[in-house]
Amino acid sequence: MIRVLVVEDEPVAAEAHRTYVDRTAGFSTAAVAGTGALALDALVRLPVDLVLLDMNLPDTHGVELCRRIRAARVDVDVLAVTSARELSTVRAAAAHGVVGYLLKPFTYAALHDRLLAYADYRIRLFSDGDARGQEDVDRALEGPRPQRQAPLPKGMHPQTLDAVVAALRTGTGLSAAETAAETGTSRITARRYLEYLAETGLATRTPRYGGAGRPETEYRWR
């Protein structure tokens, strides 16, 4: 059984990640931590094999937490599950030994594939005996790689989701109509992707007043 520490400060996302882990054969949640300090405390007290790490924590950045984990000589792997899309963060995470990087939002199937790939990676890495050749060495040093692209809910496309995320990350709140104009999609399509981001905890919804009739819903990147 691979024991997992979920590090996530958003309660809805933390509960979803815990549920996803426990639904995957061969994995169980050892603990859930909402801050870097609580995560370090759990790693000292509990046997953990894998950390599911959100990079944006209230008391520290995920990369800094990785550095502290290594400094404490805790023998644990880290899989980032985060909305942090900056390539500088990805490079820093890789430099601190993160074995994978899964962008939010994601479905259970996407995390399931990553977890199974990690289980296979552990088997390769901890196998006894000698390598038969360079191919065995390369496979042992490869990080966990899923065999398919991370799936989205039926009818949703990665390129459209990326465009909606990019529009929201500008920092200004957008309505469905404004998002549609920014991304070149229909208002109905834009609303569907915005609602998906809100339901997965990556965007907030607030009513926007100012005109006649019912208020619009404004979406902001969390």
mmCIF file of C-alpha atoms in Angstrom, residues 58-154:
data_model
loop_
_atom_site.group_PDB
_atom_site.id
_atom_site.type_symbol
_atom_site.label_atom_id
_atom_site.label_comp_id
_atom_site.label_asym_id
_atom_site.label_seq_id
_atom_site.Cartn_x
_atom_site.Cartn_y
_atom_site.Cartn_z
ATOM 1 C CA PRO A 58 -1.012 29.963 2.837
ATOM 2 C CA ASP A 59 2.263 29.815 4.783
ATOM 3 C CA THR A 60 4.845 28.858 2.149
ATOM 4 C CA HIS A 61 5.380 28.042 -1.502
ATOM 5 C CA GLY A 62 5.412 24.409 -2.579
ATOM 6 C CA VAL A 63 8.972 24.656 -3.920
ATOM 7 C CA GLU A 64 10.166 25.964 -0.537
ATOM 8 C CA LEU A 65 8.342 23.109 1.175
ATOM 9 C CA CYS A 66 10.142 20.646 -1.116
ATOM 10 C CA ARG A 67 13.443 22.226 -0.085
ATOM 11 C CA ARG A 68 12.563 21.832 3.599
ATOM 12 C CA ILE A 69 11.525 18.217 3.066
ATOM 13 C CA ARG A 70 14.895 17.453 1.443
ATOM 14 C CA ALA A 71 16.758 19.385 4.153
ATOM 15 C CA ALA A 72 14.978 17.304 6.799
ATOM 16 C CA ARG A 73 16.155 14.155 4.954
ATOM 17 C CA VAL A 74 12.633 12.798 4.710
ATOM 18 C CA ASP A 75 12.613 9.941 2.199
ATOM 19 C CA VAL A 76 9.432 10.724 0.294
ATOM 20 C CA ASP A 77 8.425 11.437 -3.297
ATOM 21 C CA VAL A 78 6.439 14.517 -4.315
ATOM 22 C CA LEU A 79 3.804 14.781 -7.031
ATOM 23 C CA ALA A 80 2.687 18.369 -7.637
ATOM 24 C CA VAL A 81 -1.054 18.796 -8.214
ATOM 25 C CA THR A 82 -1.439 22.510 -8.669
ATOM 26 C CA SER A 83 -2.744 25.445 -10.665
ATOM 27 C CA ALA A 84 0.747 27.020 -10.773
ATOM 28 C CA ARG A 85 1.533 27.197 -14.494
ATOM 29 C CA GLU A 86 4.716 29.294 -14.434
ATOM 30 C CA LEU A 87 7.530 27.387 -16.152
ATOM 31 C CA SER A 88 9.954 28.809 -13.580
ATOM 32 C CA THR A 89 7.940 26.981 -10.900
ATOM 33 C CA VAL A 90 7.957 23.786 -12.961
ATOM 34 C CA ARG A 91 11.758 24.001 -13.358
ATOM 35 C CA ALA A 92 12.268 24.714 -9.653
ATOM 36 C CA ALA A 93 10.020 21.794 -8.728
ATOM 37 C CA ALA A 94 11.995 19.470 -11.006
ATOM 38 C CA ALA A 95 15.271 20.705 -9.484
ATOM 39 C CA HIS A 96 13.949 19.693 -6.052
ATOM 40 C CA GLY A 97 13.115 16.175 -7.187
ATOM 41 C CA VAL A 98 9.372 16.420 -7.863
ATOM 42 C CA VAL A 99 8.461 13.246 -9.756
ATOM 43 C CA GLY A 100 5.437 14.661 -11.586
ATOM 44 C CA TYR A 101 3.419 17.810 -12.182
ATOM 45 C CA LEU A 102 -0.344 17.636 -12.765
ATOM 46 C CA LEU A 103 -2.162 20.867 -13.571
ATOM 47 C CA LYS A 104 -5.510 21.703 -12.059
ATOM 48 C CA PRO A 105 -8.272 21.274 -12.934
ATOM 49 C CA PHE A 106 -8.128 17.524 -13.453
ATOM 50 C CA THR A 107 -10.505 14.591 -13.255
ATOM 51 C CA TYR A 108 -10.217 11.443 -11.173
ATOM 52 C CA ALA A 109 -9.104 9.584 -14.304
ATOM 53 C CA ALA A 110 -6.177 11.985 -14.740
ATOM 54 C CA LEU A 111 -4.930 11.541 -11.167
ATOM 55 C CA HIS A 112 -5.630 7.802 -11.315
ATOM 56 C CA ASP A 113 -3.327 7.507 -14.349
ATOM 57 C CA ARG A 114 -0.595 9.485 -12.563
ATOM 58 C CA LEU A 115 -0.853 7.353 -9.442
ATOM 59 C CA LEU A 116 -0.645 4.102 -11.411
ATOM 60 C CA ALA A 117 2.347 5.474 -13.315
ATOM 61 C CA TYR A 118 3.954 6.309 -9.966
ATOM 62 C CA ALA A 119 3.338 2.785 -8.682
ATOM 63 C CA ASP A 120 5.072 1.405 -11.790
ATOM 64 C CA TYR A 121 7.915 3.891 -11.265
ATOM 65 C CA ARG A 122 8.435 2.621 -7.703
ATOM 66 C CA ILE A 123 8.611 -0.955 -8.945
ATOM 67 C CA ARG A 124 11.258 0.021 -11.512
ATOM 68 C CA LEU A 125 13.250 2.101 -9.055
ATOM 69 C CA PHE A 126 13.295 -0.396 -6.187
ATOM 70 C CA SER A 127 13.868 -3.558 -8.223
ATOM 71 C CA ASP A 128 16.763 -5.734 -7.042
ATOM 72 C CA GLY A 129 19.491 -7.154 -9.230
ATOM 73 C CA ASP A 130 21.547 -5.605 -12.017
ATOM 74 C CA ALA A 131 20.473 -3.699 -15.097
ATOM 75 C CA ARG A 132 20.650 -5.780 -18.254
ATOM 76 C CA GLY A 133 21.753 -2.749 -20.215
ATOM 77 C CA GLN A 134 21.307 0.970 -20.809
ATOM 78 C CA GLU A 135 17.561 0.606 -21.465
ATOM 79 C CA ASP A 136 16.977 -0.751 -17.951
ATOM 80 C CA VAL A 137 18.987 2.114 -16.463
ATOM 81 C CA ASP A 138 17.024 4.693 -18.478
ATOM 82 C CA ARG A 139 13.674 3.158 -17.449
ATOM 83 C CA ALA A 140 14.699 3.139 -13.776
ATOM 84 C CA LEU A 141 15.608 6.834 -13.931
ATOM 85 C CA GLU A 142 12.491 7.919 -15.831
ATOM 86 C CA GLY A 143 9.893 9.697 -13.782
ATOM 87 C CA PRO A 144 6.344 8.346 -13.634
ATOM 88 C CA ARG A 145 4.717 9.025 -16.995
ATOM 89 C CA PRO A 146 1.062 8.196 -17.699
ATOM 90 C CA GLN A 147 0.310 6.393 -20.952
ATOM 91 C CA ARG A 148 -2.366 8.874 -22.098
ATOM 92 C CA GLN A 149 -3.137 12.562 -21.958
ATOM 93 C CA ALA A 150 -4.990 13.710 -18.847
ATOM 94 C CA PRO A 151 -8.701 13.363 -19.716
ATOM 95 C CA LEU A 152 -11.346 16.058 -19.258
ATOM 96 C CA PRO A 153 -15.105 15.644 -18.865
ATOM 97 C CA LYS A 154 -16.840 14.475 -22.033
#
